[in-house]
Structures are given as structure tokens and as C-alpha cells.
PDB file of C-alpha atoms in Angstrom:
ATOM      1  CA  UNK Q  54       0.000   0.000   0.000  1.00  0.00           C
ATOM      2  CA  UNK Q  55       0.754   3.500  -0.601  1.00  0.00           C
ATOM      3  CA  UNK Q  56       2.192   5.218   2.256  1.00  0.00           C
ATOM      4  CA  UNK Q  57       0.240   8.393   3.460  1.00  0.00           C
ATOM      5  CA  UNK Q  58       1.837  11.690   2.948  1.00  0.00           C
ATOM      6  CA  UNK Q  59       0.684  15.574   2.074  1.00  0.00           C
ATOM      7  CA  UNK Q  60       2.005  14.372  -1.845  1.00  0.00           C
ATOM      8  CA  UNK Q  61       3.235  10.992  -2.744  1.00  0.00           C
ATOM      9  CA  UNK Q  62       4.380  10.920  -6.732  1.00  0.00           C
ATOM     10  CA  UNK Q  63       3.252   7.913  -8.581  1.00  0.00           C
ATOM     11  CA  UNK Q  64       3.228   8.446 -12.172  1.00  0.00           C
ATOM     12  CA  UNK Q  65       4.601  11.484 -15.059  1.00  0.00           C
ATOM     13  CA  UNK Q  66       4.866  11.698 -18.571  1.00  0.00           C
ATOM     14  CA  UNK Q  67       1.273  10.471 -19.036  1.00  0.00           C
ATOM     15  CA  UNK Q  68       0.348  11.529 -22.640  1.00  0.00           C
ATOM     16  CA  UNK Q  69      -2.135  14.255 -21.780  1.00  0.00           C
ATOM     17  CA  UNK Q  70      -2.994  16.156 -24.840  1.00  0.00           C
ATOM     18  CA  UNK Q  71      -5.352  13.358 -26.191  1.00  0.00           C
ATOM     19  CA  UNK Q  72      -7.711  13.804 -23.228  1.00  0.00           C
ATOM     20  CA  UNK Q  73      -6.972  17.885 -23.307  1.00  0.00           C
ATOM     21  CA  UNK Q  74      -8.408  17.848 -26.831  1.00  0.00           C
ATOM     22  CA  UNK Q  75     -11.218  15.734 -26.402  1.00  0.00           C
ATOM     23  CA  UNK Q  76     -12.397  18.000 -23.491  1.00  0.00           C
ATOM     24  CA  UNK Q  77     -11.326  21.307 -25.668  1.00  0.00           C
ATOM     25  CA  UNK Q  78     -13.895  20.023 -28.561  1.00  0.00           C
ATOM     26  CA  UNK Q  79     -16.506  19.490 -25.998  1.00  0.00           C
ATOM     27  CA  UNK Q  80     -16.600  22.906 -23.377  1.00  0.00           C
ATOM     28  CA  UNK Q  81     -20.814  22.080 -23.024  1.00  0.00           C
ATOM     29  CA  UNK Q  82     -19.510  19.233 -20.817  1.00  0.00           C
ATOM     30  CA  UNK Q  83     -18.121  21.585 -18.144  1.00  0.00           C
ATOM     31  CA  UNK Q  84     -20.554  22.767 -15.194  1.00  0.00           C
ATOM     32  CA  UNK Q  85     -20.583  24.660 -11.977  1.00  0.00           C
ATOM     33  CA  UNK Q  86     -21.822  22.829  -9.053  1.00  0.00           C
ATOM     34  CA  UNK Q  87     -21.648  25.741  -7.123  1.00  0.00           C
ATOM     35  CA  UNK Q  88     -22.324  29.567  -7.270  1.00  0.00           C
ATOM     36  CA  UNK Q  89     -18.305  30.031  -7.926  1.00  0.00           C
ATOM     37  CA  UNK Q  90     -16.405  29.981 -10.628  1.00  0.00           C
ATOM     38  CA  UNK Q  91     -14.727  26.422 -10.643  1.00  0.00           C
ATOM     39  CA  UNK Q  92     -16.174  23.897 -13.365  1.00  0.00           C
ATOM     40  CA  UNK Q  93     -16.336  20.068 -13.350  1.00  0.00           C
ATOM     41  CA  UNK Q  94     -17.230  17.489 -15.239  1.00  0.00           C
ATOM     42  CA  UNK Q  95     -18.833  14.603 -13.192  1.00  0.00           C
ATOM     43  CA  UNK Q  96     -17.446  11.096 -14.744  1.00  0.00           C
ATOM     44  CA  UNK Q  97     -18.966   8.122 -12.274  1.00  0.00           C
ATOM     45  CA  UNK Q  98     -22.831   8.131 -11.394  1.00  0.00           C
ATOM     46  CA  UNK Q  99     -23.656   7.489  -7.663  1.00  0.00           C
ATOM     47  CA  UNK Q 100     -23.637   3.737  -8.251  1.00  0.00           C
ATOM     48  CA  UNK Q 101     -20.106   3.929  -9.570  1.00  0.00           C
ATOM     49  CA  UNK Q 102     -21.143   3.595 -13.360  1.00  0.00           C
ATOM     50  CA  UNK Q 103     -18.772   5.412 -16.129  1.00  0.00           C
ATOM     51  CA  UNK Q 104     -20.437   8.579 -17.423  1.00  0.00           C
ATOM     52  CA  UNK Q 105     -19.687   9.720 -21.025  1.00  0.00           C
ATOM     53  CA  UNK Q 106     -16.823   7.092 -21.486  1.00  0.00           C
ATOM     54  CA  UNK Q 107     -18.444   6.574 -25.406  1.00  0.00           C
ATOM     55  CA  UNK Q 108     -18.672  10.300 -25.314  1.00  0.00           C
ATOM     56  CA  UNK Q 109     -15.059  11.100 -23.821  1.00  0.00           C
ATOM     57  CA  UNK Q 110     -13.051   7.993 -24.524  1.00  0.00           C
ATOM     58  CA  UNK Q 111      -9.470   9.406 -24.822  1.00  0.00           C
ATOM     59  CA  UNK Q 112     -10.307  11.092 -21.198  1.00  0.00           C
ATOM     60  CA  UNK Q 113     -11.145   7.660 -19.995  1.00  0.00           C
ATOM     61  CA  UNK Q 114      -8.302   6.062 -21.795  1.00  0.00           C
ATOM     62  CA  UNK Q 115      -6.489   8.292 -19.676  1.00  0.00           C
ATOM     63  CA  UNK Q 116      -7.831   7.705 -16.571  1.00  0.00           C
ATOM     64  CA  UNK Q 117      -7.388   3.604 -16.842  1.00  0.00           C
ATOM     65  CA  UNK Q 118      -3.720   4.519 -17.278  1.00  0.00           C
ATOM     66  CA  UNK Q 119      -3.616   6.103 -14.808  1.00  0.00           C
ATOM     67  CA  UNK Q 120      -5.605   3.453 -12.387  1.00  0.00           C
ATOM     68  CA  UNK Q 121      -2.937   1.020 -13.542  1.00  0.00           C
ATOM     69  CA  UNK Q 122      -0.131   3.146 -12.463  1.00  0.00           C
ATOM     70  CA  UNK Q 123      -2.103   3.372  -9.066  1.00  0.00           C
ATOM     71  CA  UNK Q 124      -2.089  -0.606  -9.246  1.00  0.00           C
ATOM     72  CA  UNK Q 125       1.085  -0.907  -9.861  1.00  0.00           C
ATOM     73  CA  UNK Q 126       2.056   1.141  -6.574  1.00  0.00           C
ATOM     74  CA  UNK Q 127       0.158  -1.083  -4.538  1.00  0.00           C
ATOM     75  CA  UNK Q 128      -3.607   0.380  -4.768  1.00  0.00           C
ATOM     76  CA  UNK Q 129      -5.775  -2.033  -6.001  1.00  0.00           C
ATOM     77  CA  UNK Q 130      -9.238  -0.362  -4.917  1.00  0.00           C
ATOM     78  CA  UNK Q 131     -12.168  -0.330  -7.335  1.00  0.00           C
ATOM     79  CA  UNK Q 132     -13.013   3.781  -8.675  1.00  0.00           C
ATOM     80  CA  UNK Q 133     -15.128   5.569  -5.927  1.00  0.00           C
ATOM     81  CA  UNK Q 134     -15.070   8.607  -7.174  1.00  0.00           C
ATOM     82  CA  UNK Q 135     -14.060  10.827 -10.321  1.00  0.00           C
ATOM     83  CA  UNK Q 136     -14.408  13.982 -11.895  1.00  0.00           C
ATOM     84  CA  UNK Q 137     -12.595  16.167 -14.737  1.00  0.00           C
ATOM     85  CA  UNK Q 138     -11.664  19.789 -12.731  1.00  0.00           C
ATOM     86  CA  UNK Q 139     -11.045  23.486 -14.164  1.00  0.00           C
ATOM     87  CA  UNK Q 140     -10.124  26.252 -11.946  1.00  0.00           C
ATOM     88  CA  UNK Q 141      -9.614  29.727 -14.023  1.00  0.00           C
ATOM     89  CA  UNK Q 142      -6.879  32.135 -13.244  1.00  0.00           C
ATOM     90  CA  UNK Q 143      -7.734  34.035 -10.064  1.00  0.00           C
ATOM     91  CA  UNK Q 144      -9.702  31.533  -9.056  1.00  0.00           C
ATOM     92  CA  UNK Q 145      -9.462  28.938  -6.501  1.00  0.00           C
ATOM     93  CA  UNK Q 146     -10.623  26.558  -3.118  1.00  0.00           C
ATOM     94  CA  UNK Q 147     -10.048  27.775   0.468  1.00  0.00           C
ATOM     95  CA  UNK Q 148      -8.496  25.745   3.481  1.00  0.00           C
ATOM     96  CA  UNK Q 149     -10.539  22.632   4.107  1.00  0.00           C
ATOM     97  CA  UNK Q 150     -10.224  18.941   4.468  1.00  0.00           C
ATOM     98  CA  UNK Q 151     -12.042  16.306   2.822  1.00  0.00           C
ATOM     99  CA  UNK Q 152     -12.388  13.690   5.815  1.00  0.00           C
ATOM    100  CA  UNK Q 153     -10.859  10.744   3.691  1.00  0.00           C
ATOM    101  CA  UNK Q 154      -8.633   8.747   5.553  1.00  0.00           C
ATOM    102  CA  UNK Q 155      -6.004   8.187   2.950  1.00  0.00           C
ATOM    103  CA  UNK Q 156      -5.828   3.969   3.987  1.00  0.00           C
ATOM    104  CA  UNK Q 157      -9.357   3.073   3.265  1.00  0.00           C
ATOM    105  CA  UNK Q 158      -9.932   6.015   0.446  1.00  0.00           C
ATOM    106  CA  UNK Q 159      -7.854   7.437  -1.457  1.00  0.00           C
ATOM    107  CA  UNK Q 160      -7.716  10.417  -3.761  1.00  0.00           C
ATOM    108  CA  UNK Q 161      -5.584  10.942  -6.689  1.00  0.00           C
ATOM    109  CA  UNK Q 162      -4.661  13.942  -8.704  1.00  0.00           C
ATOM    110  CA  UNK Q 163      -3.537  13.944 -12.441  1.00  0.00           C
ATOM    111  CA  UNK Q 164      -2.730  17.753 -13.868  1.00  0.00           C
ATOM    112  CA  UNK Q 165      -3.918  18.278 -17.633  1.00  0.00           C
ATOM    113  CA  UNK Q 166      -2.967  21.641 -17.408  1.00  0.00           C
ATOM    114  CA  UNK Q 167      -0.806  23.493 -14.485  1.00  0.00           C
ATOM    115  CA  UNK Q 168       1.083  26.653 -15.061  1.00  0.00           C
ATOM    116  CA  UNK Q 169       3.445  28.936 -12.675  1.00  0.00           C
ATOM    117  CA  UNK Q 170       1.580  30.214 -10.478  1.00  0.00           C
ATOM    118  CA  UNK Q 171      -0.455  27.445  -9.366  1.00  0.00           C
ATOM    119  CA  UNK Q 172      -0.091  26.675  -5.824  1.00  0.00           C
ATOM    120  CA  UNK Q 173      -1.830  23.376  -3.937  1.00  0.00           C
ATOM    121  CA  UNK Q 174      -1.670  23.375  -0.832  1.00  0.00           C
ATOM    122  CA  UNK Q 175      -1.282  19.871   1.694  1.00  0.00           C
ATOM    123  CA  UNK Q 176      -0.564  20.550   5.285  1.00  0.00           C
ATOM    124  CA  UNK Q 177       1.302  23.769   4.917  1.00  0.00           C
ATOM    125  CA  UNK Q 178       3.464  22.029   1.569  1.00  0.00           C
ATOM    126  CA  UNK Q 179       3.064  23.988  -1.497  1.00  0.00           C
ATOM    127  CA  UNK Q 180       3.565  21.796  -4.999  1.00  0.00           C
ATOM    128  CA  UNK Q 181       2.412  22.412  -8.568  1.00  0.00           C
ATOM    129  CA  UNK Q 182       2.193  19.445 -10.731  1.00  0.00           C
ATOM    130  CA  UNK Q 183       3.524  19.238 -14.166  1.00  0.00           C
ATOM    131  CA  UNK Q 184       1.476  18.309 -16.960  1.00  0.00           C
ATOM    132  CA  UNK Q 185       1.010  14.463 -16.797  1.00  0.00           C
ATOM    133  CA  UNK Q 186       2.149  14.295 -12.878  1.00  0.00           C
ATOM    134  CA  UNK Q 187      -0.140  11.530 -11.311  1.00  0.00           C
ATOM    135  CA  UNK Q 188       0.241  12.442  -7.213  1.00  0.00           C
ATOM    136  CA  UNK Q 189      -1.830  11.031  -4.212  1.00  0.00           C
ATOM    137  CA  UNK Q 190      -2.723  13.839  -1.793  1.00  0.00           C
ATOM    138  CA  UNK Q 191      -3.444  13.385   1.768  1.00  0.00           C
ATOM    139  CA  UNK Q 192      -6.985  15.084   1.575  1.00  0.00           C
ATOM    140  CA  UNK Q 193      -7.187  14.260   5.487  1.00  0.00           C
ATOM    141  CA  UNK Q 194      -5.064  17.104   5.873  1.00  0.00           C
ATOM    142  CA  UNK Q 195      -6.030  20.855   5.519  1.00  0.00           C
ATOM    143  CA  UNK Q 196      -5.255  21.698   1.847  1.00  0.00           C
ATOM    144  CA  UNK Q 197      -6.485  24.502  -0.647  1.00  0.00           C
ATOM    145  CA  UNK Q 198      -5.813  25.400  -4.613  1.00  0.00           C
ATOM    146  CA  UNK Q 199      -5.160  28.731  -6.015  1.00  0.00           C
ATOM    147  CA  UNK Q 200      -4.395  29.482  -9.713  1.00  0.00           C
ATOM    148  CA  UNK Q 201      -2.404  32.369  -9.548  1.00  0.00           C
ATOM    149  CA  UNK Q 202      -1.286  31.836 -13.549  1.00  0.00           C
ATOM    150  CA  UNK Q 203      -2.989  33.202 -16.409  1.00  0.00           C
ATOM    151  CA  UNK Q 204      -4.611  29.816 -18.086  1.00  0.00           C
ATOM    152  CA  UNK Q 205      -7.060  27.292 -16.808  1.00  0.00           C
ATOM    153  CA  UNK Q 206      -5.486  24.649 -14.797  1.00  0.00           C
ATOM    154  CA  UNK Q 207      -7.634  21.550 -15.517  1.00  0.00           C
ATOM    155  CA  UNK Q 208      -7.001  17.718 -13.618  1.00  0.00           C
ATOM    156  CA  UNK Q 209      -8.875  14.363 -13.359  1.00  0.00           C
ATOM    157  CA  UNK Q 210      -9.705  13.738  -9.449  1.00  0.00           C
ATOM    158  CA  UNK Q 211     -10.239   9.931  -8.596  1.00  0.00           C
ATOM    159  CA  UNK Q 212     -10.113   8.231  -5.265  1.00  0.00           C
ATOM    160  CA  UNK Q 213     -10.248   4.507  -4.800  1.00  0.00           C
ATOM    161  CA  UNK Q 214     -11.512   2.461  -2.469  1.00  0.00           C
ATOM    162  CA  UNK Q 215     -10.589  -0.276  -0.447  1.00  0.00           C
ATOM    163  CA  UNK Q 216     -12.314  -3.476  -1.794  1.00  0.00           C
TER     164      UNK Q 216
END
């Protein structure tokens, strides 16, 4: 198993700009959940079923590479959750924590597209990922996101679970 830190790196050099072209060709896809300015795109139903994988295949293709890379490092839990993200510049999420444990759930971040500026925050350490960085974050620790940079920064957010 994956030891439990603010950032733990598992994969980079994922090939990125398949997925970041599919999801270019198709900005309807993108919502806001809330009354802010960050967008999503939902990708498991609440029963755990794919959503849009005929619609968004390279995204998924993606994301099973990135599962196996997970595997490989010792996670073998089934998806639990997972979402495409897009925070615009200026934009971001304040201080919380997410109440996963980081044993029995896990969450995983891969970065699409991260420029200076961007700044995530785990338990007062500071990281940007790279384009095709695949990192588990401790989300059972106070953390928070600003995009200080002038472009979008965009990343697939999946946890596993514990089977």
C-alpha cells in the first residue's frame, strides 16, 4: 500500500494532450456545481457507473492509465469517485479537508494543465504538478488550490476504495 503523505508521486509523462483535446472540442460538458467559478465534469454516477466514457473515450483512456499506475504502486481499490476539474486564473478553493482517511480512500490527482503560479496546498506544503504528474494527496489534511497563472489549470480527481 501507498504510504500516506501531504504528496506521494506515482506516475509522469502520461500523454495528456489526447484527453486535453477531447475536453477542448466538448466545453458544453463543463458545469458549476456551485455559485463560484470552478467547473467540473462529473465522470462516475452514484452507483459507480462510467459517465460519457463513449462520449469522452481518450479522457477515460487516460484515466485507466492512470488506475494502472495506481495498481502498480500497490492500490488495487475499485473507482469511488471521479471527476474532470477546471479552476480559471484568479480563481481557486479555500483551506478545508475532505475527511478521507487516505488507507481506506484514497484520492488521486492527475494535472492536464498546471502553469506557474499554481499553488496546492497539503498541510502547509506547497507543490504544482507538471502536466502528466499523477500524485496522491493526503486530503485528510487541511489543503487549498489557487491558480495564480494566467490559463485554466484543468485535472482528473479519482479516489479509490478499499475493496
Amino acid at each position: 500500500m501507498i504510504p500516506v503523505q501531504p504528496f506521494t508521486a506515482i506516475a509522469n509523462g502520461l500523454d495528456i494532450g489526447p484527453a486535453l483535446d477531447e475536453l477542448a472540442a466538448n466545453p458544453w460538458f463543463w458545469m458549476s456545481p456551485n455559485a463560484n467559478a470552478l467547473l467540473e465534469i462529473p465522470l462516475l454516477s452514484g452507483d459507480y457507473a462510467r459517465e460519457l466514457e463513449t462520449t469522452l473515450p481518450e479522457l477515460w483512456k487516460l484515466i485507466d492509465t492512470a488506475l494502472a499506475h495506481v495498481a502498480k504502486a500497490g492500490d488495487t481499490g475499485m473507482l469511488a469517485y471521479c471527476r474532470a476539474g477546471l479552476i480559471p486564473p484568479g480563481a481557486g478553493i479555500p483551506p478545508h479537508f475532505d475527511g478521507i482517511d487516505g488507507v481506506t480512500i484514497r484520492r488521486y490527482q492527475l494535472a492536464l494543465a498546471s502553469e506557474p503560479g499554481v499553488a496546492l496546498v497539503v498541510d502547509g506544503e506547497t507543490r504544482r504538478f507538471e502536466p502528466g504528474e499523477l500524485w496522491q494527496i493526503d486530503v485528510s489534511k487541511v489543503h487549498s488550490v489557487h491558480n495564480g497563472s494566467q490559463a485554466d489549470r484543468i485535472t482528473v480527481l479519482f479516489d479509490t476504495a478499499a475493496g
